[in-house]
Coordinates of C-alpha atoms and ligand atoms in Angstrom, one line a residue:
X1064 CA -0.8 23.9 8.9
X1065 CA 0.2 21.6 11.7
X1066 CA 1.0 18.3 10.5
X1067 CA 2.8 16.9 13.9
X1068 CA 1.6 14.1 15.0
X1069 CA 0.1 13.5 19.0
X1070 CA 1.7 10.6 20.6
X1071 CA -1.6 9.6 20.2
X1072 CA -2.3 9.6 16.4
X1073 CA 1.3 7.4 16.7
X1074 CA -0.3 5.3 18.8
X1075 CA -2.9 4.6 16.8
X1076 CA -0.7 4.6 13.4
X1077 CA 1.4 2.1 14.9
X1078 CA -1.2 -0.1 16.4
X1079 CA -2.9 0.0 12.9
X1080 CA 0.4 -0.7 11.5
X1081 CA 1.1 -4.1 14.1
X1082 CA -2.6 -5.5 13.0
X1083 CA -1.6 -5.3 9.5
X1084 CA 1.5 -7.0 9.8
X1085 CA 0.2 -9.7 12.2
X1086 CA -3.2 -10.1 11.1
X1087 CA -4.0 -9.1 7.5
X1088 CA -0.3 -10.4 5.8
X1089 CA -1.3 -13.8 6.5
X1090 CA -3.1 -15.2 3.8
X1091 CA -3.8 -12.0 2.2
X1092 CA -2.7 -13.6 -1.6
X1093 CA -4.9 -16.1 -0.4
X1094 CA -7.6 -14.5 0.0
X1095 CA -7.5 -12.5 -2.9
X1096 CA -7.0 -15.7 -5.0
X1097 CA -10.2 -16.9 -3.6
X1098 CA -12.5 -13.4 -3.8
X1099 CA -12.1 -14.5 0.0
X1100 CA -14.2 -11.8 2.7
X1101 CA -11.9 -11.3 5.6
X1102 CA -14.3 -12.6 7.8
X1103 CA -12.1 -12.8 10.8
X1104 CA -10.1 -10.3 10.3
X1105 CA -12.8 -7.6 10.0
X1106 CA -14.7 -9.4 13.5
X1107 CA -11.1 -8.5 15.4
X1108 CA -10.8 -4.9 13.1
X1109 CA -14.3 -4.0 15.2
X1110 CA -12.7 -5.3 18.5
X1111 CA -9.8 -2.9 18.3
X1112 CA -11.8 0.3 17.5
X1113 CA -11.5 0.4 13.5
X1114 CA -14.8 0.3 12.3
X1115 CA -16.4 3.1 14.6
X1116 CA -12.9 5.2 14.5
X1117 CA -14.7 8.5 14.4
X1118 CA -18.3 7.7 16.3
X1119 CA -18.8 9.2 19.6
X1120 CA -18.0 6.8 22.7
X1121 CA -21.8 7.0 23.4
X1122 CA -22.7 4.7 20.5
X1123 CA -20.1 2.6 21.0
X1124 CA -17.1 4.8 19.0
X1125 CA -13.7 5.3 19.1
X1126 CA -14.5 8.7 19.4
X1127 CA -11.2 9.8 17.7
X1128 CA -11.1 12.4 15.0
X1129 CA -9.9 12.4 11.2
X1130 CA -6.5 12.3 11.4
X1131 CA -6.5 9.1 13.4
X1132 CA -8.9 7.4 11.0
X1133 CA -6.5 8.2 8.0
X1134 CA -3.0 7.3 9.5
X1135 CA -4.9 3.7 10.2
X1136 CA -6.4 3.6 7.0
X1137 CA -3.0 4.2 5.5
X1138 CA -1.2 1.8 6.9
X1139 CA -4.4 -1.2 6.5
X1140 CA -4.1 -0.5 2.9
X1141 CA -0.3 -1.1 2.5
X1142 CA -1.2 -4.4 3.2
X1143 CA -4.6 -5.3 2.6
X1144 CA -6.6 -2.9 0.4
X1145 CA -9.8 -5.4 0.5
X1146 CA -10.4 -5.3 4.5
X1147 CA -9.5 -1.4 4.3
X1148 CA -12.3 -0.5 1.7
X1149 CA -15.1 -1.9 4.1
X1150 CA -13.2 -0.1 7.2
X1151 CA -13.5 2.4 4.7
X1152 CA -17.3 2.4 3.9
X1153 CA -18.4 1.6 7.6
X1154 CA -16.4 4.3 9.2
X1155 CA -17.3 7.2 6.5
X1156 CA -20.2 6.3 4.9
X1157 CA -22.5 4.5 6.8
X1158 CA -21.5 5.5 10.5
X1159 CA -20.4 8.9 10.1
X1160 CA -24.0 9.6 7.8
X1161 CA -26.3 7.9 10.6
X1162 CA -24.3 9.7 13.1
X1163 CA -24.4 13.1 11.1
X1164 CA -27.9 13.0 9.8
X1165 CA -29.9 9.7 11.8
X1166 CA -32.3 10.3 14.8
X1167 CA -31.8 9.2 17.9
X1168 CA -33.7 5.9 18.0
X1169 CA -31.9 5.4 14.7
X1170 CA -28.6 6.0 16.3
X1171 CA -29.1 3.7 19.6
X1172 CA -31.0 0.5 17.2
X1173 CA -28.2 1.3 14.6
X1174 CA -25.1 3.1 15.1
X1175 CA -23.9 1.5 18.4
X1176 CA -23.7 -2.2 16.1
X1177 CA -22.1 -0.7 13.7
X1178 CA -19.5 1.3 15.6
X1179 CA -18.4 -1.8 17.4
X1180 CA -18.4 -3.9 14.3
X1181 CA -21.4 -6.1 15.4
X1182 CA -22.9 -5.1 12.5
X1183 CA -20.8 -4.1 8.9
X1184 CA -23.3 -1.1 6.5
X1185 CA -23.3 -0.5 3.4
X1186 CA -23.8 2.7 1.2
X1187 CA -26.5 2.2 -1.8
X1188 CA -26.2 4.8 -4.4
X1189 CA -24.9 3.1 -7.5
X1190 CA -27.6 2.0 -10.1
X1191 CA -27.2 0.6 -13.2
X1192 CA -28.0 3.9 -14.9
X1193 CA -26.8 6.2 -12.2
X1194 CA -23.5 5.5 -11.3
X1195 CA -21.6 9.4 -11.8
X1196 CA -24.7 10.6 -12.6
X1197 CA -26.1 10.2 -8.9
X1198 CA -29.0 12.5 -9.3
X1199 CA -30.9 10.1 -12.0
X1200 CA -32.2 7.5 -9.1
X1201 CA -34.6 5.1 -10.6
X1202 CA -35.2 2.9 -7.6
X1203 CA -38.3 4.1 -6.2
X1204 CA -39.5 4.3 -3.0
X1205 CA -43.5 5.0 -2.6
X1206 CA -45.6 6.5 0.9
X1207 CA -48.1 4.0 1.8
X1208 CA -49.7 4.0 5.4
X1209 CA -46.9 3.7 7.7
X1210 CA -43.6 2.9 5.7
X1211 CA -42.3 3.0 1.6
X1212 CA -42.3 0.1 -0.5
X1213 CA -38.8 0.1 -2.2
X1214 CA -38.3 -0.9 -6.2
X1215 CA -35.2 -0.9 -7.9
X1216 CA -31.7 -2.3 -8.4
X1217 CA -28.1 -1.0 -6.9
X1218 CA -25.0 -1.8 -8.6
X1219 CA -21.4 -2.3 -7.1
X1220 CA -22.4 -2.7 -3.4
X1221 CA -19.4 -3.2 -1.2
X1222 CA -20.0 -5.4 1.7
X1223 CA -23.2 -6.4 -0.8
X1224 CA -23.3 -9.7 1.3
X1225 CA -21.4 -9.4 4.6
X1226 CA -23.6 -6.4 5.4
X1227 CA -26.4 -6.4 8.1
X1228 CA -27.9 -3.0 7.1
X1229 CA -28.2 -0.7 4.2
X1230 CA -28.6 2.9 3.6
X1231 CA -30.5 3.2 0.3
X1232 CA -30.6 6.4 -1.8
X1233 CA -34.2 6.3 -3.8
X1234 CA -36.9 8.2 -5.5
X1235 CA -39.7 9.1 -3.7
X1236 CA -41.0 12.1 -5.8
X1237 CA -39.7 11.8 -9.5
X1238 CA -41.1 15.1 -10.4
X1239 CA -38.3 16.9 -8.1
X1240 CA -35.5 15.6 -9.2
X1241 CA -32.6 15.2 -6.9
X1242 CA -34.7 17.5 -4.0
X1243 CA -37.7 14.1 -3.9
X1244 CA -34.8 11.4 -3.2
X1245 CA -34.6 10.0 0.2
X1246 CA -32.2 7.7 2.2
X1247 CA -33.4 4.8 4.2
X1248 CA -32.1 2.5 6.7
X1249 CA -32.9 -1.0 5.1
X1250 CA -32.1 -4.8 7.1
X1251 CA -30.9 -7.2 5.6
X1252 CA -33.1 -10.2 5.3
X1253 CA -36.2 -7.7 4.8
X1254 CA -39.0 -9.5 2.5
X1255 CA -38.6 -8.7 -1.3
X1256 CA -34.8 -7.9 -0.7
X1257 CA -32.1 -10.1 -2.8
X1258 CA -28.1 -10.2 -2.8
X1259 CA -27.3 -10.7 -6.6
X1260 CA -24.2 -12.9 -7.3
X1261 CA -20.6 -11.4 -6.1
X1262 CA -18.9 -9.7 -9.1
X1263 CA -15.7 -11.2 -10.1
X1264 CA -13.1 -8.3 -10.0
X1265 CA -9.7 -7.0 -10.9
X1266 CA -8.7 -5.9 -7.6
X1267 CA -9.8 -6.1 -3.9
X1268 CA -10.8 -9.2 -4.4
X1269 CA -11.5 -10.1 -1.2
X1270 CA -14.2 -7.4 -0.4
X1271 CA -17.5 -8.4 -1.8
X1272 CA -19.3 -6.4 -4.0
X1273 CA -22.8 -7.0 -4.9
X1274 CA -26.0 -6.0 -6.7
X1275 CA -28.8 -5.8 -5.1
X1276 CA -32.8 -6.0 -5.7
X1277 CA -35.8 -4.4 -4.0
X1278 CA -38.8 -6.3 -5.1
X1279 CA -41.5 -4.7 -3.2
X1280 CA -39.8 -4.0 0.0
X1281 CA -41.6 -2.3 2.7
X1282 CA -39.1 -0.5 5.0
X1283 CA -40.9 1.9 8.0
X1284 CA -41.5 5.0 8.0
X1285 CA -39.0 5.6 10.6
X1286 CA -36.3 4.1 9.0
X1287 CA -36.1 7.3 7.0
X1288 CA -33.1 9.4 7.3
X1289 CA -33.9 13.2 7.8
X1290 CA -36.5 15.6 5.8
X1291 CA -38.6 14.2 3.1
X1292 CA -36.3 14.3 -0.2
X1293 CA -32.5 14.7 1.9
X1294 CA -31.2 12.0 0.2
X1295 CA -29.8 13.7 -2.2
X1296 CA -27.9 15.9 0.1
X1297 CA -27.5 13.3 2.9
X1298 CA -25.5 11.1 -0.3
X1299 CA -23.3 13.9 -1.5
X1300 CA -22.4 15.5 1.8
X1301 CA -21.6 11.5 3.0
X1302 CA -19.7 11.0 0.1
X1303 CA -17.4 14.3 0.5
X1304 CA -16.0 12.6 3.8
X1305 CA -16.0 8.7 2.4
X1306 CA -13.5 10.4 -0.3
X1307 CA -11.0 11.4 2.4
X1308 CA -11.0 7.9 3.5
X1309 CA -10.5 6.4 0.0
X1310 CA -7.7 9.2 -0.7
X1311 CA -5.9 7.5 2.3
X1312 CA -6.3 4.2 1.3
X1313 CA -5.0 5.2 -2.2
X1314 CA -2.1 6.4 -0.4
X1315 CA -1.5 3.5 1.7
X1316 CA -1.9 1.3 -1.5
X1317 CA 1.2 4.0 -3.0
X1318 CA 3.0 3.4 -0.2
X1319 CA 2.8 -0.4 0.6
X1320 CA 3.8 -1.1 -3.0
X1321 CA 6.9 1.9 -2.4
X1322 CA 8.5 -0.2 1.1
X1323 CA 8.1 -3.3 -1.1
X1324 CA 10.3 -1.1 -4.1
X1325 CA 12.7 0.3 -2.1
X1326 CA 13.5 -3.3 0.1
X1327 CA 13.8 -5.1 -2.8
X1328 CA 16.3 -2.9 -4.4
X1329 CA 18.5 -3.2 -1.5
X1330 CA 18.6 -6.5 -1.9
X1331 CA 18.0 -7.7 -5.4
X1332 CA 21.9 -7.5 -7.5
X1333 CA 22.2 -7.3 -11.4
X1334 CA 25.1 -6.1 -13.0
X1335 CA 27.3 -6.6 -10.1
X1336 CA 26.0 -4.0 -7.3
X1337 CA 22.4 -4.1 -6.0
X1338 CA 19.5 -2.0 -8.6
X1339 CA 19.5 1.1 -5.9
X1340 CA 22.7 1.6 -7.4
X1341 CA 21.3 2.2 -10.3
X1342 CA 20.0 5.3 -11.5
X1343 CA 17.4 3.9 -13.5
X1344 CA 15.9 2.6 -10.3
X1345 CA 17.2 4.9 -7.6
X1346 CA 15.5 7.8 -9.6
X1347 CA 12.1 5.6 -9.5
X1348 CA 12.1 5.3 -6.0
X1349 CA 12.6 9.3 -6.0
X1350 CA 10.0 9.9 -7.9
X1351 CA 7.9 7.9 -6.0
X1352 CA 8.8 8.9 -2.9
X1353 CA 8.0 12.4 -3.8
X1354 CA 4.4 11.7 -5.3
X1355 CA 3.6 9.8 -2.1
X1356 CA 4.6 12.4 0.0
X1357 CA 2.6 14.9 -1.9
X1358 CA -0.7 12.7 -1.8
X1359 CA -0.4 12.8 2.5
X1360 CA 0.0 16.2 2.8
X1361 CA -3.2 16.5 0.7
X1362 CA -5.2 13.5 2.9
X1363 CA -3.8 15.3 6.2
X1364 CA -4.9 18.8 4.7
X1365 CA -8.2 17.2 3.9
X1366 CA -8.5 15.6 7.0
X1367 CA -7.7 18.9 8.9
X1368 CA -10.2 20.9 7.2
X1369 CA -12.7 18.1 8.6
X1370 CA -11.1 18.0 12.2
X1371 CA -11.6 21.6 12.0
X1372 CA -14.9 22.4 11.0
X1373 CA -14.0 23.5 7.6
X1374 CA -15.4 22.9 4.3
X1375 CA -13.5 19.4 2.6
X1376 CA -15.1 19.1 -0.4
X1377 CA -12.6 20.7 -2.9
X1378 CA -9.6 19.2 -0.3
X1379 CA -10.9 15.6 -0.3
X1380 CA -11.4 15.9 -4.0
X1381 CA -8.0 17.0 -4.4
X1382 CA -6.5 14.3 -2.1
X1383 CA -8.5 11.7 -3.6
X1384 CA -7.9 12.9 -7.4
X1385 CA -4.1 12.6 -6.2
X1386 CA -3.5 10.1 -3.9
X1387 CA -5.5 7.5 -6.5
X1388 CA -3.4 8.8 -9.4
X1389 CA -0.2 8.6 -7.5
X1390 CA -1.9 4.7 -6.5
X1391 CA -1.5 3.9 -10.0
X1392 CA 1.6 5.7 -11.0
X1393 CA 3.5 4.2 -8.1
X1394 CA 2.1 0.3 -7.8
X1395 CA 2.8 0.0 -12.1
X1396 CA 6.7 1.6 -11.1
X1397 CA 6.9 -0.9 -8.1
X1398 CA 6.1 -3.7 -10.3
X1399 CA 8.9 -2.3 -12.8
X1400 CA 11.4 -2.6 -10.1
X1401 CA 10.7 -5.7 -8.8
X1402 CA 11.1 -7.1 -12.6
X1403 CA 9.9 -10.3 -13.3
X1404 CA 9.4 -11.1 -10.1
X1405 CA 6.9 -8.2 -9.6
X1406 CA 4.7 -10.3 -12.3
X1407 CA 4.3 -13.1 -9.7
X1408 CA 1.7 -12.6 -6.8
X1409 CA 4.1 -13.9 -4.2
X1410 CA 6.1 -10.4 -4.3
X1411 CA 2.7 -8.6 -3.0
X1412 CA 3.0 -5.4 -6.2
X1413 CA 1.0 -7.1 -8.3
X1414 CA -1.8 -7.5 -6.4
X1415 CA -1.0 -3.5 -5.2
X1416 CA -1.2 -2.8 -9.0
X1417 CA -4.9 -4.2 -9.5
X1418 CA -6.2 -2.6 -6.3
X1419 CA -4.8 0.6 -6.9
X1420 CA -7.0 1.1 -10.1
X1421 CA -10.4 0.8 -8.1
X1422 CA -9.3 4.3 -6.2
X1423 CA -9.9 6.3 -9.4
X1424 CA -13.1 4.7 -10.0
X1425 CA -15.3 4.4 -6.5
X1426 CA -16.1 7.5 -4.4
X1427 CA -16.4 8.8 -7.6
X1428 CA -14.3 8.5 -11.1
X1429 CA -11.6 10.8 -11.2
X1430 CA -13.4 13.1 -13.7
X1431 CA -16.0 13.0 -11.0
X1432 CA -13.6 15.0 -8.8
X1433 CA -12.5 17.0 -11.0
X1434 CA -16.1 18.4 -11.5
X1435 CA -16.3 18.9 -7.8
X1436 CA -12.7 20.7 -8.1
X1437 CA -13.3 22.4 -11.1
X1438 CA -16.7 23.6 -9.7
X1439 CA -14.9 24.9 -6.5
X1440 CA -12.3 27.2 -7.9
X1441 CA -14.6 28.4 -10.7
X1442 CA -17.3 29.2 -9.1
X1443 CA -17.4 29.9 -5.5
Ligands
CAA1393 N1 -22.7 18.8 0.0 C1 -24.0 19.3 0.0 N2 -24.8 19.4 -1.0 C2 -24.3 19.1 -2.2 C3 -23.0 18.6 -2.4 C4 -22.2 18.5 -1.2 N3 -21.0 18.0 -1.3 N4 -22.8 18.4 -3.7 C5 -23.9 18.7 -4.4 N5 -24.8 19.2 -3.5 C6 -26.2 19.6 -3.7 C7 -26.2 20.9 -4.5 O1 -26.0 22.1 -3.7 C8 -27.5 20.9 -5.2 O2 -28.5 21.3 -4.3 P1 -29.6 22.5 -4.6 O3 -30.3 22.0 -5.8 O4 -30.4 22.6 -3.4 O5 -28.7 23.7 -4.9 C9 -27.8 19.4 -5.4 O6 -26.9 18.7 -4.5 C10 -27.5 18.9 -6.8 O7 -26.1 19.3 -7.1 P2 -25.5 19.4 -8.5 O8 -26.4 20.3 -9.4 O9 -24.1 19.8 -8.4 O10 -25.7 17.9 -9.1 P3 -25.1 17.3 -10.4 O11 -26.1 16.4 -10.9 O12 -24.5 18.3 -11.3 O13 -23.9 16.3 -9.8 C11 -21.9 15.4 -8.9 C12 -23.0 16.6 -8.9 C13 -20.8 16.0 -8.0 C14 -21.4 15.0 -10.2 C15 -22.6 14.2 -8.1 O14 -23.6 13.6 -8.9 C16 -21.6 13.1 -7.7 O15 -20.9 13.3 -6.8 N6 -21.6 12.0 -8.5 C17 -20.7 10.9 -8.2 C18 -21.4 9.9 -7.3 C19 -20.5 8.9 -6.7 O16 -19.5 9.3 -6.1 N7 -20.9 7.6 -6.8 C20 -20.1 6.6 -6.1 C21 -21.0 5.7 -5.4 S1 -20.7 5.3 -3.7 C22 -19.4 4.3 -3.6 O17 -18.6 4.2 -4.5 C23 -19.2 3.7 -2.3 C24 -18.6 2.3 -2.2 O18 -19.2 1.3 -2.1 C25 -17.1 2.3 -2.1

């Protein structure tokens, strides 16, 4: 496997990388104080190209492939894990599923907002009963004349309130199981539909995440994604790609909070020579080092295998399995090195630390992937 980069994927690595820096760094503890949405940020994050990374240019795309999208999402989430998870769910969930699966009306009325980030998605799967368990949908969605009347709650929406539209996974016939879900392009604003309050989290505080209720909520016919009862499929096949962009921001997390590490020790004296002098800590940053290393070449394998047509559900499982782990491993080390001052939010690892625990939950828990992983290598 080729991992060189083109002078483009630098390009675009780089320019992720200068946004970052100049955009997202500022106020970032801020924001996460607050449970602030980066309102601004995101707006400018669509004007450069990073919500519609891997849409075609004729709905409004960047029309770049996965690689790109990852090296960009890396190097968002070294510094601001909140703005990459909705890059995150409008580039891989929501665009790439309309794109995949959407008709063409659906595609020119929806995709070619959301590509340019005039409009943000969000992915509806979640229920309060059916969170791992995704084929046990209880919100319903029932024919009648020319459209479905929605009922039924979603848990732990992200972009639950900045959102314009909504793909909705729900039950139209409950004596099929998973094969009678469906997914359906719902606006926001429609009659019957409510944002619940924003839940008050550990980590990436400053994306919003919602639950939300469908009280009688008529959506058209036509907003209907695919074949009667695709949802199902049209969820887990979205999902297989959304974890290759949570496996990179997982590793951009690892990494952000490793830079932070490894400056610090150069710096930072006790017992008369700066800590890399150490072993306790030099050995640290090795190990470190090494995981992260380990989690990219399983993000670029996964993203490969998507460049190139072939099947990424046992490789995004694996990067996103490792790159989450390594997450955690690595932002609880950084904030060992940093000492006391890693305890303070002004040093950036703390707030590395929280977010990094979210990547072994969404997407998928980790014993969710290793399901899809175990499944893989025993059965197929
Ligand atoms: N691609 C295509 N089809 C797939 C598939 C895939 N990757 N995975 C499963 N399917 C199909 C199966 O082939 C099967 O179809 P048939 O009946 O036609 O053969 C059907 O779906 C049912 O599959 P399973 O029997 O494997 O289903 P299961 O109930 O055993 O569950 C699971 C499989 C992998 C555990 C699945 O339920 C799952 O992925 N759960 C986790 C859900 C999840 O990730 N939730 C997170 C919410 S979204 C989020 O977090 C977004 C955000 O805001 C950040």
């Amino acid at each position: 496997m080729d991992f060189n980069l083109t002078e483009e994927h630098i390009m675009i690595r780089d320019a992720a990388r200068d946004f970052a820096k100049s955009e997202l760094l500022p106020g970032v503890i801020e924001r996460d104080e607050k449970q602030e949405f980066p309102k601004e940020q995101i707006k400018k994050m669509g004007e450069l190209g990073f919500l519609g990374m891997m849409v075609s240019p004729e709905y409004g795309g960047g029309g770049m492939d996965t690689v790109s999208y990852v090296l960009a999402m890396e190097e968002i989430s070294k510094i601001d894990a909140s703005a990459s998870v909705v890059m995150s769910v409008n580039n891989s969930l929501v665009c790439w599923g309309l794109e995949k699966f959407g008709n063409e009306e659906q595609k020119q009325k929806y995709l070619t907002k959301l590509a340019t980030g005039e409009s943000i998605g969000a992915f509806c799967l979640s229920e309060p009963e059916a969170g791992s368990d995704a084929t046990s949908q209880k919100t319903t969605a029932i024919e009648k004349d020319d459209h479905y009347v929605l009922n039924g709650t979603k848990n732990w929406i992200t972009n639950g309130s900045s959102a314009d539209f909504y793909l909705v996974i729900a039950q139209t016939h409950p004596e099929l199981k998973h094969k009678g879900i469906n997914a359906f392009i719902v606006e926001k604003g429609s009659k019957g539909f409510e944002i619940g309050p924003k839940e008050q989290k550990l980590g990436i505080r400053g994306s919003d995440t919602h639950s939300l209720n469908f009280n009688d909520v008529k959506v058209p016919k036509e907003n209907r994604i695919g074949e009667d009862g695709f949802g199902f499929k049209f969820a887990m096949k979205t999902l297989s790609g959304g974890r290759i962009g949570i496996a990179a921001q997982a590793l951009g997390i690892a990494a952000g909070a490793y830079e932070l590490a490894r400056e610090y020790s150069k710096v930072r004296k006790a017992f008369g020579t700066e800590i890399m002098n150490h072993q306790a800590i030099a050995f640290k940053l090795a190990d470190m080092h090494t995981s992260i290393e380990a989690a990219r070449h399983l993000v670029m394998k996964a993203a490969c295998d998507k460049d190139n047509g072939e099947n990424y559900d046992l490789s995004g499982a694996m990067a996103k399995l490792f790159a989450s782990k390594t997450a955690m491993d690595v932002t609880i080390e950084a904030v060992q090195v940093h000492g006391g001052n890693g305890y303070v939010k002004e040093y950036h690892v703390e707030r590395l630390m929280r977010d990094a625990k979210i990547t072994q939950i969404y997407e998928g828990t980790s014993e969710i992937q290793k399901i899809v992983i175990s499944r893989s290598i025993l059965r197929d």
